[in-house]
Coordinates of C-alpha atoms and ligand atoms in Angstrom, one line a residue:
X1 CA -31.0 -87.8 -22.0
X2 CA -30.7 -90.3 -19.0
X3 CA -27.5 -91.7 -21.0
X4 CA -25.6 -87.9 -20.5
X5 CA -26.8 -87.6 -16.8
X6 CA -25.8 -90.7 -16.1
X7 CA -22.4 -89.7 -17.7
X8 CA -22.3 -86.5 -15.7
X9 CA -22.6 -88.2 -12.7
X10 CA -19.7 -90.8 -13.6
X11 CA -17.9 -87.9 -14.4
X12 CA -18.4 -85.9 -10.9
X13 CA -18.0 -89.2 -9.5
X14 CA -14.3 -89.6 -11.1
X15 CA -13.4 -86.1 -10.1
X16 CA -14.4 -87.3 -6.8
X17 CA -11.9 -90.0 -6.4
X18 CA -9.0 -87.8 -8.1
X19 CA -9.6 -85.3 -5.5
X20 CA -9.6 -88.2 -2.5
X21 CA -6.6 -89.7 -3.9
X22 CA -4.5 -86.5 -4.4
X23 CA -5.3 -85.3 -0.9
X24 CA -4.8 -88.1 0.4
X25 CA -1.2 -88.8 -1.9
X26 CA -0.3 -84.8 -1.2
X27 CA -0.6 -84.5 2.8
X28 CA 1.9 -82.9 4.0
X29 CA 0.7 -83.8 7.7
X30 CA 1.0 -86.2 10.4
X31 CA -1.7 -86.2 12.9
X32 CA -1.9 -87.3 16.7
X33 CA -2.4 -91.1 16.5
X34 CA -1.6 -91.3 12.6
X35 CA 1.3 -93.5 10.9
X36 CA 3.0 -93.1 7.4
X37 CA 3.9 -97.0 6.5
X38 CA 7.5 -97.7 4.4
X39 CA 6.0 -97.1 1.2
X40 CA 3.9 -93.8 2.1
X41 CA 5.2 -90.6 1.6
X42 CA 4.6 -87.0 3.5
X43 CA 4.4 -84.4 0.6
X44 CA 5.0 -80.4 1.3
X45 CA 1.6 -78.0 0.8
X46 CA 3.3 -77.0 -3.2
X47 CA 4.9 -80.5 -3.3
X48 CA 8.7 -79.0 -3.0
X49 CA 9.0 -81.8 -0.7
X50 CA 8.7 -85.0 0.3
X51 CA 9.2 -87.3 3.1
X52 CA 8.9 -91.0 3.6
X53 CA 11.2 -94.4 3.9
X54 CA 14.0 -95.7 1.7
X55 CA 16.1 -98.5 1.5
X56 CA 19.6 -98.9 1.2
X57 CA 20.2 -100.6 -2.1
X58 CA 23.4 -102.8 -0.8
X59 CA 22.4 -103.5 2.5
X60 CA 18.8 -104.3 4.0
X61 CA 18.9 -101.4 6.1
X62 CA 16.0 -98.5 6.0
X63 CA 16.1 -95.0 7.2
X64 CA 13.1 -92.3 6.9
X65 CA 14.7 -89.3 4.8
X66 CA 13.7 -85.6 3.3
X67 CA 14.0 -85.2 -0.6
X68 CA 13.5 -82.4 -2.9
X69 CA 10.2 -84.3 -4.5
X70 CA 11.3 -83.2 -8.1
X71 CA 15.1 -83.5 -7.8
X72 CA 17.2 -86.3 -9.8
X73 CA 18.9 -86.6 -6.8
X74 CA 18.0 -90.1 -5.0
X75 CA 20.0 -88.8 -2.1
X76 CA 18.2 -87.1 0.8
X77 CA 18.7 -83.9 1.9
X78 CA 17.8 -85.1 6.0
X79 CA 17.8 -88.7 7.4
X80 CA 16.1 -89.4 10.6
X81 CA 17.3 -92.4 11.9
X82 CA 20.8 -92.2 10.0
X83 CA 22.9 -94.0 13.2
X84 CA 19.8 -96.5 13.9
X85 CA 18.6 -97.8 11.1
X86 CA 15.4 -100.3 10.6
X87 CA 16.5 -104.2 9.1
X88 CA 13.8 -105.0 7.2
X89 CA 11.0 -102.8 5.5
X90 CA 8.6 -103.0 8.4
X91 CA 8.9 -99.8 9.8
X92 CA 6.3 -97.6 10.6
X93 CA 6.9 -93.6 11.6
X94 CA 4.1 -92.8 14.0
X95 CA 2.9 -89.9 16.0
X96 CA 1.8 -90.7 20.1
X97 CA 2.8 -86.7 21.3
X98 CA 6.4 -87.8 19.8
X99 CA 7.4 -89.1 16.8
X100 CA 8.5 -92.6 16.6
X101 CA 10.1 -95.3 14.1
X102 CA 8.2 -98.4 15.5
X103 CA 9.4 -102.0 13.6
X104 CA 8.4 -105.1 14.0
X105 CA 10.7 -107.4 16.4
X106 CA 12.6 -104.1 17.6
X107 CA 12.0 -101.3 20.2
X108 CA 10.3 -97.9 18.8
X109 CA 13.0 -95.6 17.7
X110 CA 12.2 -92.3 19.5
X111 CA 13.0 -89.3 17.3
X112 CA 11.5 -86.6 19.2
X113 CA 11.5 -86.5 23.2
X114 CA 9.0 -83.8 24.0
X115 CA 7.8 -84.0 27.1
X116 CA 4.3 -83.6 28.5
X117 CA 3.2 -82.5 24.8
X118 CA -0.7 -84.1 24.9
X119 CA -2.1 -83.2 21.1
X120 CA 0.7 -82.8 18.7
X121 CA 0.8 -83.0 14.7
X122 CA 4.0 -82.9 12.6
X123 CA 3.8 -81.5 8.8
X124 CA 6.4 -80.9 6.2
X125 CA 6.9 -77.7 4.9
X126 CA 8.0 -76.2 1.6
X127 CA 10.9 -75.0 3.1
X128 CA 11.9 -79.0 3.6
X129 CA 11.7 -78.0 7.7
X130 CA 9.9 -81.1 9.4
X131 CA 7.9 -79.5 12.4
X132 CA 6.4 -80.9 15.3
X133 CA 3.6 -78.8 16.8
X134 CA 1.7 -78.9 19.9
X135 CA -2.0 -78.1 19.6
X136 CA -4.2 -76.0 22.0
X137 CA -7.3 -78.0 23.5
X138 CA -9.6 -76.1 20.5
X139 CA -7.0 -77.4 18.2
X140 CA -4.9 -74.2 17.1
X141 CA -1.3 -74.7 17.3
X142 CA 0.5 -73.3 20.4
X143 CA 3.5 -73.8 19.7
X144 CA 7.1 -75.4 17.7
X145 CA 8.3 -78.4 20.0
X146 CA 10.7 -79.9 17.3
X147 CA 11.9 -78.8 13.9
X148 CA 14.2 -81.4 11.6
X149 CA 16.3 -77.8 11.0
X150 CA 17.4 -78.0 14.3
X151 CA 18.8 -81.2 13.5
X152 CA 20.4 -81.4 10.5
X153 CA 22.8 -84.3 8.4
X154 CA 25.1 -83.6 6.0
X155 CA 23.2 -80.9 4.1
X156 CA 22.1 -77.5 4.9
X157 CA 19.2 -75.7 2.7
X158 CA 18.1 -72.6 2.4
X159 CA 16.8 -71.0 5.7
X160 CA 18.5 -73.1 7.7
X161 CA 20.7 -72.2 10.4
X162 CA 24.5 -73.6 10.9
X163 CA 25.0 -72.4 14.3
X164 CA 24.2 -71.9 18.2
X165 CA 21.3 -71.2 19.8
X166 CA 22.6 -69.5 22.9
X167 CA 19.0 -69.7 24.7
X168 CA 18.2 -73.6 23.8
X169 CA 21.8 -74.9 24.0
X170 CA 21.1 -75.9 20.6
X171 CA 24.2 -76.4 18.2
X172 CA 23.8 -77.2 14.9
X173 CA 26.2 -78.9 12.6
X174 CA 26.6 -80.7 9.3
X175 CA 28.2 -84.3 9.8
X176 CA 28.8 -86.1 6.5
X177 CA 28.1 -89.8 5.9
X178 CA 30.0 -92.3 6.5
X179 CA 30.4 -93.2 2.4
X180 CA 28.3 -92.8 -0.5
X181 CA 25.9 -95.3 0.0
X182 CA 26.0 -95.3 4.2
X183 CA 23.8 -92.6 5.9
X184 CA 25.6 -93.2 9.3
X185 CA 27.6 -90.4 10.9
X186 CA 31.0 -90.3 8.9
X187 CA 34.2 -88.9 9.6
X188 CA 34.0 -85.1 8.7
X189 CA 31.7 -82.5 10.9
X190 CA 31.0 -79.0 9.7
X191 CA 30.2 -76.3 12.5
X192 CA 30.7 -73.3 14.0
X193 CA 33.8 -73.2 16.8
X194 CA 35.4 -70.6 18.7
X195 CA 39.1 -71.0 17.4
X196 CA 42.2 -69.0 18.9
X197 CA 39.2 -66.7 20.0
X198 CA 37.5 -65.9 16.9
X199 CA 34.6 -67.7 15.9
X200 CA 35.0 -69.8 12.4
X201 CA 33.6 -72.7 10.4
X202 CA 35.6 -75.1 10.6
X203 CA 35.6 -79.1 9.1
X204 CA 36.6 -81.3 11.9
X205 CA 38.0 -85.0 10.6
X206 CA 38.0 -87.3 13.7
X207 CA 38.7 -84.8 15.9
X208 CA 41.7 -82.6 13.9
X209 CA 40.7 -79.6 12.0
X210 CA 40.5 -80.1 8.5
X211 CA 40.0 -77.1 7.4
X212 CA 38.6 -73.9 8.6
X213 CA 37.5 -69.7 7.1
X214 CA 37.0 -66.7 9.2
X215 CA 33.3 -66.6 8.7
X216 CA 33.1 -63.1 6.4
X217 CA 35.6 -64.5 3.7
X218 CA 33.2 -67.5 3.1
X219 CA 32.1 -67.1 -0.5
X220 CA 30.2 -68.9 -3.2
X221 CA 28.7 -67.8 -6.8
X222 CA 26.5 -65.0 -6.2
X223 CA 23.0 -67.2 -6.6
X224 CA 24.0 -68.1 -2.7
X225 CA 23.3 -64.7 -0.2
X226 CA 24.5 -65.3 3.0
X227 CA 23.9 -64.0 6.1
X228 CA 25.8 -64.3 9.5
X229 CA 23.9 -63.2 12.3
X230 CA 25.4 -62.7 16.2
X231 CA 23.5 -62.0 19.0
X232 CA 23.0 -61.9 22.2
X233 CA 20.4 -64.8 21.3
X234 CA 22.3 -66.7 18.8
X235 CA 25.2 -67.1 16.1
X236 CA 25.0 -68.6 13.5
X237 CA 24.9 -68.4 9.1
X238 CA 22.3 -69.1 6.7
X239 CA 22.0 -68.9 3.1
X240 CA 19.2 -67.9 0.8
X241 CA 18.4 -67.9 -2.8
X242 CA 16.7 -65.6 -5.1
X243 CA 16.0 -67.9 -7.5
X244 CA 12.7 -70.7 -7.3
X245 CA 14.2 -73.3 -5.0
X246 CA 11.7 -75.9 -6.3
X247 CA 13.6 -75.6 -9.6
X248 CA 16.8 -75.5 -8.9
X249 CA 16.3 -77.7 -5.8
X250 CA 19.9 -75.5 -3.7
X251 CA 22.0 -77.3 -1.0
X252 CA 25.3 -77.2 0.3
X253 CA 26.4 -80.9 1.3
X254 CA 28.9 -82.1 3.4
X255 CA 30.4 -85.1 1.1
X256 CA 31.7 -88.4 2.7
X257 CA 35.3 -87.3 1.5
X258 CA 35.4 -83.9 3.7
X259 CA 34.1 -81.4 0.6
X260 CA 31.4 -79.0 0.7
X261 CA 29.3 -79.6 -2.2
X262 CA 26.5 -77.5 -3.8
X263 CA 23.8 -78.8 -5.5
X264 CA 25.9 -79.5 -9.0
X265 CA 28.4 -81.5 -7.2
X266 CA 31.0 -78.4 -7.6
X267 CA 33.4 -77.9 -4.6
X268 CA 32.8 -75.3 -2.8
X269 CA 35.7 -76.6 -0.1
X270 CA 38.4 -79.3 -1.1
X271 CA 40.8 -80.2 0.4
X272 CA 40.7 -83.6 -1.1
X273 CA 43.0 -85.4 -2.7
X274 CA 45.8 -82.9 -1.2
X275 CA 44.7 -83.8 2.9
X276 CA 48.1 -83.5 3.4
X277 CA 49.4 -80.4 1.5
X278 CA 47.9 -76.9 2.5
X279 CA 45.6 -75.0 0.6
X280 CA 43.2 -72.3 1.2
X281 CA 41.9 -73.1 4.5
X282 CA 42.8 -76.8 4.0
X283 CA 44.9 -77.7 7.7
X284 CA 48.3 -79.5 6.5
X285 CA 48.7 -83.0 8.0
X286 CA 52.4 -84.7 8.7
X287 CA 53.5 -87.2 6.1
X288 CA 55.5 -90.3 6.5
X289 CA 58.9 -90.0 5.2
X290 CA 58.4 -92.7 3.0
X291 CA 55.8 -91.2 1.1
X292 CA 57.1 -87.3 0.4
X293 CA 58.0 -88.2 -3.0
X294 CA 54.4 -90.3 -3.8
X295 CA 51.5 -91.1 -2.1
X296 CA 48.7 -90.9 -5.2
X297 CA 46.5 -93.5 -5.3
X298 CA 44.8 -94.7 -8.3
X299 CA 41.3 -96.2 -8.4
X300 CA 41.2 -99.7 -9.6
X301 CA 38.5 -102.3 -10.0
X302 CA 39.1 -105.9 -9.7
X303 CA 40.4 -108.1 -6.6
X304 CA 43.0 -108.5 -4.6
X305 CA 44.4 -111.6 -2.9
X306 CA 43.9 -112.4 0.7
X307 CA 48.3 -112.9 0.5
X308 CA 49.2 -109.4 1.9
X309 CA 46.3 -108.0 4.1
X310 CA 47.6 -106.3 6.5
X311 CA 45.0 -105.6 8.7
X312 CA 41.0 -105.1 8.2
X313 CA 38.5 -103.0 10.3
X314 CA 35.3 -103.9 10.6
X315 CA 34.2 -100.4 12.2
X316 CA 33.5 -96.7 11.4
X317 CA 35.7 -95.6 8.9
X318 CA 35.3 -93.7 6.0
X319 CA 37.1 -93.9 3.1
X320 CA 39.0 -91.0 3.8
X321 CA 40.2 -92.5 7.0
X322 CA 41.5 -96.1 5.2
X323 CA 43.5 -93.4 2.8
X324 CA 44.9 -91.6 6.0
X325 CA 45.8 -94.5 7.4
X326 CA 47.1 -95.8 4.1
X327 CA 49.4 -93.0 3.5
X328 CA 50.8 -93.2 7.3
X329 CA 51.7 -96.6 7.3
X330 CA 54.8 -97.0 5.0
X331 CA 54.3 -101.0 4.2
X332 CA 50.5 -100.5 2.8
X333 CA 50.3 -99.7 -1.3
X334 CA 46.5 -100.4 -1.5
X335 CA 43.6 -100.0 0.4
X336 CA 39.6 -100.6 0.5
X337 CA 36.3 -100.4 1.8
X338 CA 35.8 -103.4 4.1
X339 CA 32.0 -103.8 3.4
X340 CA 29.9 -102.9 0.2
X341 CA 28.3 -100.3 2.0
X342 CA 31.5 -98.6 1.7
X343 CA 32.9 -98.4 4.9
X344 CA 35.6 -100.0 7.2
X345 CA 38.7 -100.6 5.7
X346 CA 41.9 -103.6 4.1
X347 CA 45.0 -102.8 3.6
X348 CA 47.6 -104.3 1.6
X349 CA 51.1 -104.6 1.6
X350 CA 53.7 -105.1 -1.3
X351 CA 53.1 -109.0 -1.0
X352 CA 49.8 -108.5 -2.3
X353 CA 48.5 -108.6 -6.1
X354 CA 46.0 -107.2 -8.0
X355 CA 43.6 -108.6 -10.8
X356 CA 41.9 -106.2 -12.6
X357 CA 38.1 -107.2 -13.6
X358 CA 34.9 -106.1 -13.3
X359 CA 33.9 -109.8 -13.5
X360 CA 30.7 -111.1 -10.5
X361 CA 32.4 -109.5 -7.3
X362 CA 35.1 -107.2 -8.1
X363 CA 35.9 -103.9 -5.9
X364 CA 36.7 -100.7 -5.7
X365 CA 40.7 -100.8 -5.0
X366 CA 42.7 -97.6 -4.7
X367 CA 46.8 -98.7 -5.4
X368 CA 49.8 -96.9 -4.2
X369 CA 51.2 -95.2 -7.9
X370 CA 54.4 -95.9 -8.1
X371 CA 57.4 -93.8 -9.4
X372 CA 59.3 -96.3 -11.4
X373 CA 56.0 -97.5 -12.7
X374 CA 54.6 -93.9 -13.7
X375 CA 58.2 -93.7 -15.6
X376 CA 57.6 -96.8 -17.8
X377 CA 54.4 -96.3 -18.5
X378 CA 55.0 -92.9 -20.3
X379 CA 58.0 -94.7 -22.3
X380 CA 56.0 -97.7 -23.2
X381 CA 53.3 -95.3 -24.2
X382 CA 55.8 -93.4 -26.1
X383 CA 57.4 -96.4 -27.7
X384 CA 54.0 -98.2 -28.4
X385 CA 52.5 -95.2 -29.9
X386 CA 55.3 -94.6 -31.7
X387 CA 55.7 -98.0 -33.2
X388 CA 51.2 -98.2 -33.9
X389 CA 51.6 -94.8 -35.8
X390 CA 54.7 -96.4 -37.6
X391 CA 52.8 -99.6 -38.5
X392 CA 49.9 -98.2 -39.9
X393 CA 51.3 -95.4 -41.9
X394 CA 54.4 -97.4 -43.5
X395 CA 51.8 -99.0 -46.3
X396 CA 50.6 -96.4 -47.1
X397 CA 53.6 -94.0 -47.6
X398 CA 55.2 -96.5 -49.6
X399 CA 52.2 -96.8 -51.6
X400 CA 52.3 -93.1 -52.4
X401 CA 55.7 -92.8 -52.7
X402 CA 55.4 -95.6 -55.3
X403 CA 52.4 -93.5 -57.0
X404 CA 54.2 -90.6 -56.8
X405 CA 57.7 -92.3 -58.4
X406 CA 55.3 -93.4 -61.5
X407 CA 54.2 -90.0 -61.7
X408 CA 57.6 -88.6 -61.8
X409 CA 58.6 -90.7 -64.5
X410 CA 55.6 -90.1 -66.1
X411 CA 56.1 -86.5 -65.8
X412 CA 59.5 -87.2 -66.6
X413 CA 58.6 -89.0 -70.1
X414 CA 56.0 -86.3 -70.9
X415 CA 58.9 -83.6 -70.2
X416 CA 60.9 -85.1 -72.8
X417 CA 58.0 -85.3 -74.8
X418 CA 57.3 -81.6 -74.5
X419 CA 53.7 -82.1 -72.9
X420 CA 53.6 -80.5 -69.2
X421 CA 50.5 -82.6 -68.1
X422 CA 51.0 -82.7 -64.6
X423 CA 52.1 -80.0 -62.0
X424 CA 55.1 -81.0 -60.2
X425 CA 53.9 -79.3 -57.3
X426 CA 50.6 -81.5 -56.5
X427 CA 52.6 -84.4 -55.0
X428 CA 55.7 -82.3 -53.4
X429 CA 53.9 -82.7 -50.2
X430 CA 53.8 -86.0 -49.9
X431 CA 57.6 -86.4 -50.9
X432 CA 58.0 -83.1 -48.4
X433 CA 56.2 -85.6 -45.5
X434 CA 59.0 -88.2 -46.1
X435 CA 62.2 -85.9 -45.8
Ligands
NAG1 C1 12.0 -107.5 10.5 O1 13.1 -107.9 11.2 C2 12.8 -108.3 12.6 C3 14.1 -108.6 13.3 O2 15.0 -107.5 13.1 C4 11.9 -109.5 12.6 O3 11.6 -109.8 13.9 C5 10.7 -109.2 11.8 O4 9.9 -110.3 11.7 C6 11.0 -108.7 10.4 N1 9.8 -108.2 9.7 C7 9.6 -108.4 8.4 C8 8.3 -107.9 7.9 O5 10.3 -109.0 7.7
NAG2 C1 29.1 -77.3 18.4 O1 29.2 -78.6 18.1 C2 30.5 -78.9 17.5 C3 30.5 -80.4 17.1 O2 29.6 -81.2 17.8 C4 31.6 -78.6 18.5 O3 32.8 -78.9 18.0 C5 31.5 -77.2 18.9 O4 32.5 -76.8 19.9 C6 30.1 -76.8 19.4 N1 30.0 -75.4 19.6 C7 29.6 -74.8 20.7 C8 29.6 -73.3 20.7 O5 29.2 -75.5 21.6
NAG3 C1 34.1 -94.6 15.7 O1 34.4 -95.5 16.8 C2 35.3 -95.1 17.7 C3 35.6 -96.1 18.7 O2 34.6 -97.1 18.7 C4 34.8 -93.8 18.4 O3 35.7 -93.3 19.3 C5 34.5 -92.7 17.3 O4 34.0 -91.6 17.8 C6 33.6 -93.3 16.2 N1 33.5 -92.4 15.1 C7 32.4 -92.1 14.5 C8 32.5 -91.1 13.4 O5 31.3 -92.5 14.8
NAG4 C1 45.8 -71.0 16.5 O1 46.9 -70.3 17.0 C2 48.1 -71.1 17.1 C3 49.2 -70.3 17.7 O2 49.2 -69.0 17.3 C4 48.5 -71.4 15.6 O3 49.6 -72.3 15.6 C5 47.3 -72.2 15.0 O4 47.6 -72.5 13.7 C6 46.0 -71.4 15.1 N1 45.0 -72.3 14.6 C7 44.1 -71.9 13.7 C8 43.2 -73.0 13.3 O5 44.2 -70.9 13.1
NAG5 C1 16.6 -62.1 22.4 O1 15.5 -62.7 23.0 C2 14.7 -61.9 23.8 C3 13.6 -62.7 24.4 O2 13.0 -63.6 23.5 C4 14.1 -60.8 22.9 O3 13.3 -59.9 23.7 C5 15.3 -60.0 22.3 O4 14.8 -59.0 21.4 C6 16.2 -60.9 21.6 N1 17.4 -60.2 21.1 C7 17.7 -60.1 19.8 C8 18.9 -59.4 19.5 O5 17.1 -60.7 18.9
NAG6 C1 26.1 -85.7 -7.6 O1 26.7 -86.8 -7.1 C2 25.9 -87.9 -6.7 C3 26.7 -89.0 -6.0 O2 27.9 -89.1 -6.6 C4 25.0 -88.4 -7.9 O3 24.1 -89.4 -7.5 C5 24.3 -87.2 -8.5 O4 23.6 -87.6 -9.6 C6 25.2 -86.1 -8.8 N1 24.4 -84.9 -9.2 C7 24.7 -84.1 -10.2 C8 23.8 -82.9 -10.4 O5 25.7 -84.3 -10.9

């Protein structure tokens, strides 16, 4: 009897602690004074979100991001800090009225600049909205000082807003990152412009439109409704879903190449690859005479020597920009990312080599394709393939044909004999292969 209350009590005791640690693993709220450590996480009311630090795996830098929280996707769908990133993993995001990044032997990144707001708390919503509210005296909330969906990266989610607020000044756009593995503004900016007088999306690259749609003709597979709205108020295009976001976990990204990406990697705008030819929407670009004829470049991984660098830049650039700047300058025939990170940029002229390997240290190379090589390969390819087939079915034709000359004169023999033991016909196809 004592032995099953004292097991009862164990038991409500253990329920206990479960409850303590999942509310405690599940808020989805920052409150005045509080701080989420690298290593905590912020997780939405239904858990459709989270929020919290990572790391870049190539480079010691840290950055506090938005993920779906079920999503095989590692990369996030909002960084905070994208152009000011933490060096070590001692940051802390804290709430003092605004919301700060403070590290240890740095200044406090400020990522809100409210001011005058006394009692504030900041949760994360299922929608993947980050919101900072202020609080009346009581404690209600008063009102929205902040939202992360005013501010958005390279991705826009459902219920967001690409667009102007006319009344807040606020403008927002998608800007991609600067490569793959690099959070930090890239080359390519999505928003909404006023062009020749009509207003359209339009993909800026450094400056020169990329590409750009009349906003009605923009279309996607019919799980994406969209929905631009002008007003007096605002302008701007959202999208919605009527399918369980949580599941399917919807976004259209802005890729560090210039594409718009939904949330299965399909294109929904390229002009990749073909920057310089027109395609729907896609702005044509001036080419260098020298490269009308070719100017693919093939990935490659291995090294190159140091003989033939033409010029490296240690800055901003994307890898779209090293390819631009590639394909304008007629002596390069290879380029890559400076830094493992993938950005900045080499190039290479024709005095260069290449050693393919994927030995401690190799690279990701991208080399000029050239004609005359393209041509030889196909006729070594040819000839090679040609010669493999011949080697390895020579043996055994001759050994059938030698089979099948026994059989003939067996056949032959049995003829004379007057017995008609075998058919002629079941080996004429192998003397038919031969003629
Ligand atoms: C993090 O880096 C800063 C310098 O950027 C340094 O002062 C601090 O000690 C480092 N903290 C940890 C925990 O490594
Ligand atoms: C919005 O921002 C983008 C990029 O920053 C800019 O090109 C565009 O002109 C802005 N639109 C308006 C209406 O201010
Ligand atoms: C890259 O740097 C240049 C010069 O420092 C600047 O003009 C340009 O806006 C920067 N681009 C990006 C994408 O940050
Ligand atoms: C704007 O108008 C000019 C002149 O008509 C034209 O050359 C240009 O291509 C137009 N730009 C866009 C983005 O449609
Ligand atoms: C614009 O904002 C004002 C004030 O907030 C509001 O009264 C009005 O209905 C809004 N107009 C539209 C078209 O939403
Ligand atoms: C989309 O591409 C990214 C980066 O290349 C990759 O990490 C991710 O797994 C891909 N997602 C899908 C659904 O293919």
């Amino acid at each position: 009897m004592a032995s099953v209350s004292r097991d009862h009590i164990l038991f409500r005791f253990s329920c206990l602690l479960l409850l303590i640690g999942s509310s405690h693993s599940l808020r989805d709220t920052l409150l005045h004074g509080q701080q989420l450590k690298h290593g905590q996480e912020l997780v939405s009311a239904n858990g459709v979100f989270r929020l919290g630090f990572f790391s870049s795996a190539f480079t010691e830098k840290s950055y506090v991001g938005i993920w779906y929280n079920k999503s095989p996707h590692e990369k996030p769908v909002w960084v905070a800090n994208r152009n000011t990133p933490i060096f070590n993993n001692s940051g802390i995001l804290a709430l003092h009225g605004n919301l700060k990044i403070l590290q240890s032997g740095g200044d406090p990144i400020v990522l809100t600049s409210v001011r005058g707001a006394r009692k504030t708390s900041a949760t994360l919503l299922d929608s993947g909205n980050f919101v900072l509210h202020e609080h009346n005296l009581e404690g209600s909330i008063k009102q929205v000082l902040w939202q992360s969906f005013d501010h958005p990266t390279d991705t826009i989610l459902p219920g967001m807003k690409l667009g102007n607020d006319h009344k807040t000044g606020i403008n927002r756009s998608l800007t991609s990152w600067r490569s793959d593995r690099s959070p930090a503004s890239g080359s390519f900016t999505l928003c909404m412009d006023l062009i020749n007088g009509t207003t359209q999306f339009v993909i800026w690259w450094n400056g020169n439109i990329h590409w750009t749609t009349k906003l009605p003709e923009l279309s996607l597979n019919e799980d994406y409704k969209f929905r631009y709205i002008s007003s007096e108020n605002e302008t701007y295009l959202s999208y919605s879903l009527n399918k369980d976001i949580s599941k399917i976990f919807p976004m259209l990204t802005l890729s560090a190449s210039g594409d718009l990406l939904d949330h299965d990697n399909y294109s929904v705008v390229s002009c990749a690859n073909i920057p310089f030819y027109a395609s729907s929407g896609c702005v044509q670009h001036m080419l260098p005479e020298c490269r009308i004829s070719h100017n693919s470049f093939v990935h490659q991984m291995g090294f190159m020597s140091r003989e033939g660098l033409i010029f490296s830049e240690n800055d901003n650039l994307s890898l779209a920009d090293c390819e631009a700047k590639c394909t304008s300058d007629c002596s390069c025939v290879a380029y890559a990312s400076k830094d493992i990170d993938g950005t900045g940029c080499e190039y290479w002229s024709s005095k260069s080599s290449f050693k393919e390997s994927t030995l401690d240290g190799w690279r990701d190379v991208y080399i000029l394709e050239s004609k005359e090589w393209t041509w030889w390969r196909w006729v070594m390819i040819f000839i090679g393939g040609t010669l493999l087939k011949f080697l390895l079915c020579t043996p055994y034709f001759i050994w059938k044909r030698s089979k099948a000359k026994e059989k003939w004169k067996a056949k032959e023999k049995c003829e004379r004999k007057g017995h008609h033991k075998f058919s002629s016909t079941s080996y004429l196809p192998i003397i038919g292969f031969f003629r």
